[in-house]
Amino acid sequence: MLLLPSTLISLPHPGLECARSSRVLLQYTSPADHMASYGPAFYQSYGASGQFSHEFDGEQLFSVELKKREAAWRLPEFGDLTRFDPQNGLASIAMIRVHLEVLVERSNRTRAINVPPRVTILPKSRVELGQPNVLICIVENIFPPVINITWLRNGQTITEGVAQTSFYSQPDHMFRKFHYLTFVPSADDFYDCKVEHWGLAEPFLRHWEPQVPILPPDITETLICVLGLAIGLVSFLVGTILLIISTCLSGAPRRRGPGRLGKESR
């Protein structure tokens, strides 16, 4: 199956033109049904930015960003399986740019509505204080694909231990992105994922802090009382047993030696 959807044109922000390329879907019906997709690819006039990507079964394998001009593999292992010349991706972005300029001149366009993104934070693994972990900030429903994402610790911007992905496509033609932060959980620290986007009236902060179980005062006092009672009971039992043993030993008749018995018999 070869599917060529129509090219999409939108103007999500004043002074911004954004075009997305047709997505080529190749579906192979063999023993297993798989789908390869060249796309999404887009170019936008704001910041002269663009991206080309390749997906397999709905998962991105690699992307080429216009400014970086190199292939970025989602996992390093993917690059060992195949090769891709970044110039092919850059050529696709250049073609989209040409089409965008022509269509903007000829079309009676309206500006698209900026969509507020959805933000979620979760840890990579179960949180244990003092044990290294990774926080993941998932930003979904991004359109247009122009966004600033920043990590904060205790209200201060963090620049070390930070990583991010390129834009991933969604079935609804919007985008999602992942930002990562390597950290060591502490009961004294809290974190925020700060998102700035044209769909938001102001920067949005998604808060996260370690959930350390804290016992209520009543439970703590009860545990202390129970522990003290248990220690007292054990001490009482041990003392009673020792007293009984001591009494038995003191009341038992003493054994007489053979020499003394001989004298008494005379």
C-alpha positions as YAML, in Angstrom:
chain: A
units: angstrom
residues:
- id: 1
  name: MET
  ca: [0.00, 0.00, 0.00]
- id: 2
  name: LEU
  ca: [1.36, 3.42, -0.97]
- id: 3
  name: LEU
  ca: [-0.46, 6.41, 0.53]
- id: 4
  name: LEU
  ca: [0.30, 10.05, -0.26]
- id: 5
  name: PRO
  ca: [-1.83, 12.39, 1.88]
- id: 6
  name: SER
  ca: [-2.17, 16.03, 0.91]
- id: 7
  name: THR
  ca: [0.34, 18.63, 2.05]
- id: 8
  name: LEU
  ca: [-0.73, 20.61, 5.12]
- id: 9
  name: ILE
  ca: [-0.27, 24.38, 5.39]
- id: 10
  name: SER
  ca: [-0.93, 26.44, 8.51]
- id: 11
  name: LEU
  ca: [0.07, 29.73, 10.12]
- id: 12
  name: PRO
  ca: [0.15, 29.13, 13.88]
- id: 13
  name: HIS
  ca: [1.75, 32.42, 14.88]
- id: 14
  name: PRO
  ca: [2.09, 35.93, 13.45]
- id: 15
  name: GLY
  ca: [4.96, 35.94, 10.99]
- id: 16
  name: LEU
  ca: [5.22, 32.16, 10.98]
- id: 17
  name: GLU
  ca: [4.58, 29.89, 8.05]
- id: 18
  name: CYS
  ca: [4.69, 26.18, 8.66]
- id: 19
  name: ALA
  ca: [4.42, 23.40, 6.10]
- id: 20
  name: ARG
  ca: [4.47, 19.71, 6.64]
- id: 21
  name: SER
  ca: [5.42, 17.28, 3.91]
- id: 22
  name: SER
  ca: [3.34, 14.47, 2.59]
- id: 23
  name: ARG
  ca: [3.93, 11.32, 4.58]
- id: 24
  name: VAL
  ca: [4.85, 8.26, 2.56]
- id: 25
  name: LEU
  ca: [3.55, 5.06, 4.12]
- id: 26
  name: LEU
  ca: [4.86, 1.70, 2.96]
- id: 27
  name: GLN
  ca: [2.90, -1.23, 4.31]
- id: 28
  name: TYR
  ca: [4.23, -4.75, 3.82]
- id: 29
  name: THR
  ca: [1.77, -7.64, 4.12]
- id: 30
  name: SER
  ca: [3.99, -10.65, 4.72]
- id: 31
  name: PRO
  ca: [3.81, -13.10, 7.64]
- id: 32
  name: ALA
  ca: [3.83, -10.00, 9.88]
- id: 33
  name: ASP
  ca: [2.21, -6.70, 8.94]
- id: 34
  name: HIS
  ca: [4.59, -3.74, 9.32]
- id: 35
  name: MET
  ca: [4.54, -0.11, 8.30]
- id: 36
  name: ALA
  ca: [7.44, 2.21, 7.47]
- id: 37
  name: SER
  ca: [6.89, 5.95, 7.30]
- id: 38
  name: TYR
  ca: [9.12, 8.70, 5.90]
- id: 39
  name: GLY
  ca: [7.90, 11.56, 7.97]
- id: 40
  name: PRO
  ca: [6.83, 13.70, 9.50]
- id: 41
  name: ALA
  ca: [8.98, 16.29, 7.81]
- id: 42
  name: PHE
  ca: [8.33, 20.00, 8.22]
- id: 43
  name: TYR
  ca: [9.79, 23.45, 7.70]
- id: 44
  name: GLN
  ca: [8.71, 26.69, 9.32]
- id: 45
  name: SER
  ca: [9.84, 30.23, 8.74]
- id: 46
  name: TYR
  ca: [10.12, 31.04, 12.46]
- id: 47
  name: GLY
  ca: [13.80, 30.55, 13.18]
- id: 48
  name: ALA
  ca: [14.21, 28.80, 9.82]
- id: 49
  name: SER
  ca: [13.81, 25.44, 11.52]
- id: 50
  name: GLY
  ca: [12.76, 22.08, 10.17]
- id: 51
  name: GLN
  ca: [12.98, 18.35, 10.71]
- id: 52
  name: PHE
  ca: [12.89, 15.12, 8.73]
- id: 53
  name: SER
  ca: [12.29, 11.76, 10.41]
- id: 54
  name: HIS
  ca: [11.73, 8.09, 9.66]
- id: 55
  name: GLU
  ca: [9.37, 5.80, 11.57]
- id: 56
  name: PHE
  ca: [8.83, 2.05, 11.68]
- id: 57
  name: ASP
  ca: [5.60, 0.61, 13.10]
- id: 58
  name: GLY
  ca: [4.80, 3.99, 14.62]
- id: 59
  name: GLU
  ca: [8.15, 4.37, 16.39]
- id: 60
  name: GLN
  ca: [10.74, 6.91, 15.28]
- id: 61
  name: LEU
  ca: [14.08, 5.43, 14.21]
- id: 62
  name: PHE
  ca: [15.98, 8.64, 13.48]
- id: 63
  name: SER
  ca: [15.55, 12.31, 12.64]
- id: 64
  name: VAL
  ca: [17.50, 15.04, 10.87]
- id: 65
  name: GLU
  ca: [17.19, 18.59, 12.16]
- id: 66
  name: LEU
  ca: [17.85, 21.47, 9.79]
- id: 67
  name: LYS
  ca: [20.12, 23.33, 12.20]
- id: 68
  name: LYS
  ca: [22.15, 20.30, 13.34]
- id: 69
  name: ARG
  ca: [22.37, 18.79, 9.83]
- id: 70
  name: GLU
  ca: [23.06, 15.27, 11.07]
- id: 71
  name: ALA
  ca: [21.12, 12.07, 11.68]
- id: 72
  name: ALA
  ca: [20.13, 11.56, 15.32]
- id: 73
  name: TRP
  ca: [19.22, 7.94, 16.08]
- id: 74
  name: ARG
  ca: [16.62, 7.36, 18.75]
- id: 75
  name: LEU
  ca: [18.76, 4.50, 20.09]
- id: 76
  name: PRO
  ca: [22.47, 4.08, 19.26]
- id: 77
  name: GLU
  ca: [21.80, 0.45, 18.29]
- id: 78
  name: PHE
  ca: [19.61, 1.57, 15.38]
- id: 79
  name: GLY
  ca: [22.64, 3.14, 13.71]
- id: 80
  name: ASP
  ca: [24.38, -0.25, 13.68]
- id: 81
  name: LEU
  ca: [21.56, -1.84, 11.69]
- id: 82
  name: THR
  ca: [21.36, 0.61, 8.81]
- id: 83
  name: ARG
  ca: [22.80, 3.84, 7.41]
- id: 84
  name: PHE
  ca: [21.19, 7.10, 6.30]
- id: 85
  name: ASP
  ca: [22.74, 10.09, 4.55]
- id: 86
  name: PRO
  ca: [21.56, 13.28, 6.30]
- id: 87
  name: GLN
  ca: [21.69, 15.10, 2.97]
- id: 88
  name: ASN
  ca: [18.61, 13.17, 1.86]
- id: 89
  name: GLY
  ca: [16.66, 14.51, 4.81]
- id: 90
  name: LEU
  ca: [17.96, 18.04, 4.28]
- id: 91
  name: ALA
  ca: [16.91, 17.85, 0.62]
- id: 92
  name: SER
  ca: [13.37, 16.94, 1.69]
- id: 93
  name: ILE
  ca: [13.25, 19.90, 4.07]
- id: 94
  name: ALA
  ca: [14.51, 22.22, 1.30]
- id: 95
  name: MET
  ca: [11.76, 20.97, -1.02]
- id: 96
  name: ILE
  ca: [9.13, 21.65, 1.66]
- id: 97
  name: ARG
  ca: [10.51, 25.17, 2.07]
- id: 98
  name: VAL
  ca: [10.13, 25.87, -1.65]
- id: 99
  name: HIS
  ca: [6.56, 24.54, -1.67]
- id: 100
  name: LEU
  ca: [5.73, 26.62, 1.38]
- id: 101
  name: GLU
  ca: [6.92, 29.86, -0.19]
- id: 102
  name: VAL
  ca: [4.89, 29.19, -3.35]
- id: 103
  name: LEU
  ca: [1.73, 28.19, -1.52]
- id: 104
  name: VAL
  ca: [1.90, 31.15, 0.86]
- id: 105
  name: GLU
  ca: [1.99, 33.50, -2.12]
- id: 106
  name: ARG
  ca: [-0.92, 31.83, -3.92]
- id: 107
  name: SER
  ca: [-3.26, 30.82, -1.12]
- id: 108
  name: ASN
  ca: [-5.83, 32.72, 0.93]
- id: 109
  name: ARG
  ca: [-4.64, 31.37, 4.24]
- id: 110
  name: THR
  ca: [-5.91, 31.65, 7.80]
- id: 111
  name: ARG
  ca: [-3.88, 31.30, 10.93]
- id: 112
  name: ALA
  ca: [-4.13, 28.00, 12.78]
- id: 113
  name: ILE
  ca: [-5.09, 27.94, 16.44]
- id: 114
  name: ASN
  ca: [-2.19, 27.49, 18.85]
- id: 115
  name: VAL
  ca: [-2.76, 24.33, 20.89]
- id: 116
  name: PRO
  ca: [-1.81, 24.27, 24.60]
- id: 117
  name: PRO
  ca: [0.47, 21.28, 25.20]
- id: 118
  name: ARG
  ca: [-0.11, 18.60, 27.83]
- id: 119
  name: VAL
  ca: [2.75, 18.03, 30.30]
- id: 120
  name: THR
  ca: [3.48, 14.95, 32.43]
- id: 121
  name: ILE
  ca: [6.42, 14.11, 34.72]
- id: 122
  name: LEU
  ca: [7.34, 10.61, 35.84]
- id: 123
  name: PRO
  ca: [10.51, 8.87, 37.10]
- id: 124
  name: LYS
  ca: [12.21, 6.20, 35.02]
- id: 125
  name: SER
  ca: [12.28, 3.74, 37.93]
- id: 126
  name: ARG
  ca: [11.01, 3.43, 41.48]
- id: 127
  name: VAL
  ca: [12.25, 6.36, 43.56]
- id: 128
  name: GLU
  ca: [14.63, 5.66, 46.43]
- id: 129
  name: LEU
  ca: [16.27, 8.52, 48.29]
- id: 130
  name: GLY
  ca: [19.99, 8.75, 47.55]
- id: 131
  name: GLN
  ca: [19.79, 6.42, 44.53]
- id: 132
  name: PRO
  ca: [20.42, 7.89, 41.02]
- id: 133
  name: ASN
  ca: [17.35, 8.08, 38.81]
- id: 134
  name: VAL
  ca: [15.99, 9.88, 35.73]
- id: 135
  name: LEU
  ca: [13.02, 12.23, 35.54]
- id: 136
  name: ILE
  ca: [11.08, 12.24, 32.26]
- id: 137
  name: CYS
  ca: [9.06, 15.27, 31.17]
- id: 138
  name: ILE
  ca: [6.59, 14.21, 28.46]
- id: 139
  name: VAL
  ca: [5.14, 17.11, 26.46]
- id: 140
  name: GLU
  ca: [2.29, 16.15, 24.10]
- id: 141
  name: ASN
  ca: [-0.13, 17.94, 21.76]
- id: 142
  name: ILE
  ca: [2.54, 20.35, 20.54]
- id: 143
  name: PHE
  ca: [1.51, 22.56, 17.64]
- id: 144
  name: PRO
  ca: [3.20, 24.42, 16.15]
- id: 145
  name: PRO
  ca: [6.51, 22.60, 16.83]
- id: 146
  name: VAL
  ca: [8.15, 25.61, 18.48]
- id: 147
  name: ILE
  ca: [8.63, 25.15, 22.21]
- id: 148
  name: ASN
  ca: [11.02, 25.83, 25.10]
- id: 149
  name: ILE
  ca: [11.34, 23.20, 27.84]
- id: 150
  name: THR
  ca: [13.47, 23.81, 30.95]
- id: 151
  name: TRP
  ca: [14.19, 21.84, 34.12]
- id: 152
  name: LEU
  ca: [14.13, 23.59, 37.52]
- id: 153
  name: ARG
  ca: [15.38, 22.32, 40.87]
- id: 154
  name: ASN
  ca: [14.18, 24.24, 43.91]
- id: 155
  name: GLY
  ca: [13.19, 27.04, 41.53]
- id: 156
  name: GLN
  ca: [16.63, 27.28, 39.87]
- id: 157
  name: THR
  ca: [17.35, 26.38, 36.24]
- id: 158
  name: ILE
  ca: [19.31, 23.16, 35.67]
- id: 159
  name: THR
  ca: [21.64, 22.73, 32.68]
- id: 160
  name: GLU
  ca: [23.67, 19.65, 33.68]
- id: 161
  name: GLY
  ca: [22.39, 16.12, 33.23]
- id: 162
  name: VAL
  ca: [19.70, 17.28, 30.78]
- id: 163
  name: ALA
  ca: [18.83, 15.58, 27.47]
- id: 164
  name: GLN
  ca: [15.98, 15.82, 24.96]
- id: 165
  name: THR
  ca: [14.55, 14.10, 21.90]
- id: 166
  name: SER
  ca: [13.50, 15.55, 18.58]
- id: 167
  name: PHE
  ca: [9.82, 16.03, 17.76]
- id: 168
  name: TYR
  ca: [7.83, 12.79, 17.52]
- id: 169
  name: SER
  ca: [4.65, 12.67, 15.48]
- id: 170
  name: GLN
  ca: [1.16, 11.96, 16.79]
- id: 171
  name: PRO
  ca: [-1.75, 10.45, 14.81]
- id: 172
  name: ASP
  ca: [-3.58, 13.80, 15.02]
- id: 173
  name: HIS
  ca: [-0.74, 15.61, 13.15]
- id: 174
  name: MET
  ca: [0.55, 17.24, 16.33]
- id: 175
  name: PHE
  ca: [3.85, 16.49, 18.02]
- id: 176
  name: ARG
  ca: [5.28, 15.25, 21.30]
- id: 177
  name: LYS
  ca: [8.70, 15.58, 22.88]
- id: 178
  name: PHE
  ca: [10.62, 14.03, 25.78]
- id: 179
  name: HIS
  ca: [13.03, 15.81, 28.12]
- id: 180
  name: TYR
  ca: [15.22, 13.90, 30.59]
- id: 181
  name: LEU
  ca: [16.97, 14.89, 33.81]
- id: 182
  name: THR
  ca: [19.49, 12.69, 35.62]
- id: 183
  name: PHE
  ca: [19.25, 13.35, 39.37]
- id: 184
  name: VAL
  ca: [19.66, 11.89, 42.85]
- id: 185
  name: PRO
  ca: [16.39, 12.07, 44.83]
- id: 186
  name: SER
  ca: [16.53, 13.96, 48.11]
- id: 187
  name: ALA
  ca: [13.79, 14.78, 50.59]
- id: 188
  name: ASP
  ca: [14.92, 18.44, 50.50]
- id: 189
  name: ASP
  ca: [14.65, 18.93, 46.70]
- id: 190
  name: PHE
  ca: [11.70, 19.50, 44.38]
- id: 191
  name: TYR
  ca: [11.62, 19.76, 40.59]
- id: 192
  name: ASP
  ca: [9.59, 21.49, 37.88]
- id: 193
  name: CYS
  ca: [9.37, 21.03, 34.13]
- id: 194
  name: LYS
  ca: [8.87, 24.51, 32.67]
- id: 195
  name: VAL
  ca: [7.13, 24.70, 29.28]
- id: 196
  name: GLU
  ca: [6.84, 27.84, 27.13]
- id: 197
  name: HIS
  ca: [4.60, 27.68, 24.06]
- id: 198
  name: TRP
  ca: [2.37, 30.02, 22.04]
- id: 199
  name: GLY
  ca: [-0.65, 28.00, 23.14]
- id: 200
  name: LEU
  ca: [-0.01, 29.02, 26.77]
- id: 201
  name: ALA
  ca: [-0.81, 32.44, 28.18]
- id: 202
  name: GLU
  ca: [2.19, 32.11, 30.51]
- id: 203
  name: PRO
  ca: [4.93, 29.55, 31.19]
- id: 204
  name: PHE
  ca: [3.52, 26.33, 32.61]
- id: 205
  name: LEU
  ca: [5.23, 24.48, 35.48]
- id: 206
  name: ARG
  ca: [4.61, 20.80, 36.10]
- id: 207
  name: HIS
  ca: [5.71, 20.08, 39.69]
- id: 208
  name: TRP
  ca: [7.33, 16.90, 41.03]
- id: 209
  name: GLU
  ca: [8.95, 15.94, 44.30]
- id: 210
  name: PRO
  ca: [9.87, 12.62, 45.94]
- id: 211
  name: GLN
  ca: [6.99, 11.00, 47.77]
- id: 212
  name: VAL
  ca: [8.65, 10.04, 51.06]
- id: 213
  name: PRO
  ca: [6.23, 8.22, 53.41]
- id: 214
  name: ILE
  ca: [5.93, 10.12, 56.70]
- id: 215
  name: LEU
  ca: [4.11, 8.51, 59.62]
- id: 216
  name: PRO
  ca: [1.51, 10.71, 61.38]
- id: 217
  name: PRO
  ca: [2.39, 11.74, 64.96]
- id: 218
  name: ASP
  ca: [-0.34, 9.51, 66.46]
- id: 219
  name: ILE
  ca: [1.00, 6.43, 64.72]
- id: 220
  name: THR
  ca: [4.56, 7.25, 65.76]
- id: 221
  name: GLU
  ca: [3.56, 7.60, 69.42]
- id: 222
  name: THR
  ca: [1.60, 4.35, 69.27]
- id: 223
  name: LEU
  ca: [4.57, 2.49, 67.83]
- id: 224
  name: ILE
  ca: [6.84, 3.84, 70.58]
- id: 225
  name: CYS
  ca: [4.37, 2.74, 73.28]
- id: 226
  name: VAL
  ca: [4.00, -0.73, 71.77]
- id: 227
  name: LEU
  ca: [7.76, -1.10, 71.49]
- id: 228
  name: GLY
  ca: [8.27, -0.03, 75.11]
- id: 229
  name: LEU
  ca: [5.57, -2.42, 76.29]
- id: 230
  name: ALA
  ca: [7.13, -5.29, 74.36]
- id: 231
  name: ILE
  ca: [10.57, -4.59, 75.83]
- id: 232
  name: GLY
  ca: [9.09, -4.42, 79.35]
- id: 233
  name: LEU
  ca: [7.22, -7.69, 78.88]
- id: 234
  name: VAL
  ca: [10.33, -9.49, 77.63]
- id: 235
  name: SER
  ca: [12.35, -8.13, 80.56]
- id: 236
  name: PHE
  ca: [9.68, -9.33, 83.02]
- id: 237
  name: LEU
  ca: [9.62, -12.82, 81.53]
- id: 238
  name: VAL
  ca: [13.41, -13.11, 81.54]
- id: 239
  name: GLY
  ca: [13.58, -11.91, 85.16]
- id: 240
  name: THR
  ca: [10.89, -14.39, 86.26]
- id: 241
  name: ILE
  ca: [12.66, -17.30, 84.58]
- id: 242
  name: LEU
  ca: [15.98, -16.39, 86.18]
- id: 243
  name: LEU
  ca: [14.32, -16.10, 89.61]
- id: 244
  name: ILE
  ca: [12.74, -19.55, 89.30]
- id: 245
  name: ILE
  ca: [16.02, -21.12, 88.23]
- id: 246
  name: SER
  ca: [17.85, -19.46, 91.14]
- id: 247
  name: THR
  ca: [15.25, -20.68, 93.66]
- id: 248
  name: CYS
  ca: [15.44, -24.25, 92.40]
- id: 249
  name: LEU
  ca: [19.20, -24.31, 92.61]
- id: 250
  name: SER
  ca: [19.32, -22.93, 96.17]
- id: 251
  name: GLY
  ca: [16.71, -25.44, 97.53]
- id: 252
  name: ALA
  ca: [18.29, -28.59, 96.09]
- id: 253
  name: PRO
  ca: [20.17, -30.92, 98.68]
- id: 254
  name: ARG
  ca: [23.91, -30.91, 98.41]
- id: 255
  name: ARG
  ca: [25.69, -34.15, 97.54]
- id: 256
  name: ARG
  ca: [28.05, -35.56, 100.23]
- id: 257
  name: GLY
  ca: [31.47, -36.94, 99.43]
- id: 258
  name: PRO
  ca: [32.52, -40.59, 100.19]
- id: 259
  name: GLY
  ca: [35.04, -39.61, 102.92]
- id: 260
  name: ARG
  ca: [32.39, -37.87, 105.02]
- id: 261
  name: LEU
  ca: [30.02, -40.80, 104.75]
- id: 262
  name: GLY
  ca: [32.73, -43.15, 106.04]
- id: 263
  name: LYS
  ca: [33.33, -41.10, 109.16]
- id: 264
  name: GLU
  ca: [29.64, -40.90, 110.03]
- id: 265
  name: SER
  ca: [29.23, -44.67, 109.75]
- id: 266
  name: ARG
  ca: [31.84, -45.19, 112.49]
...
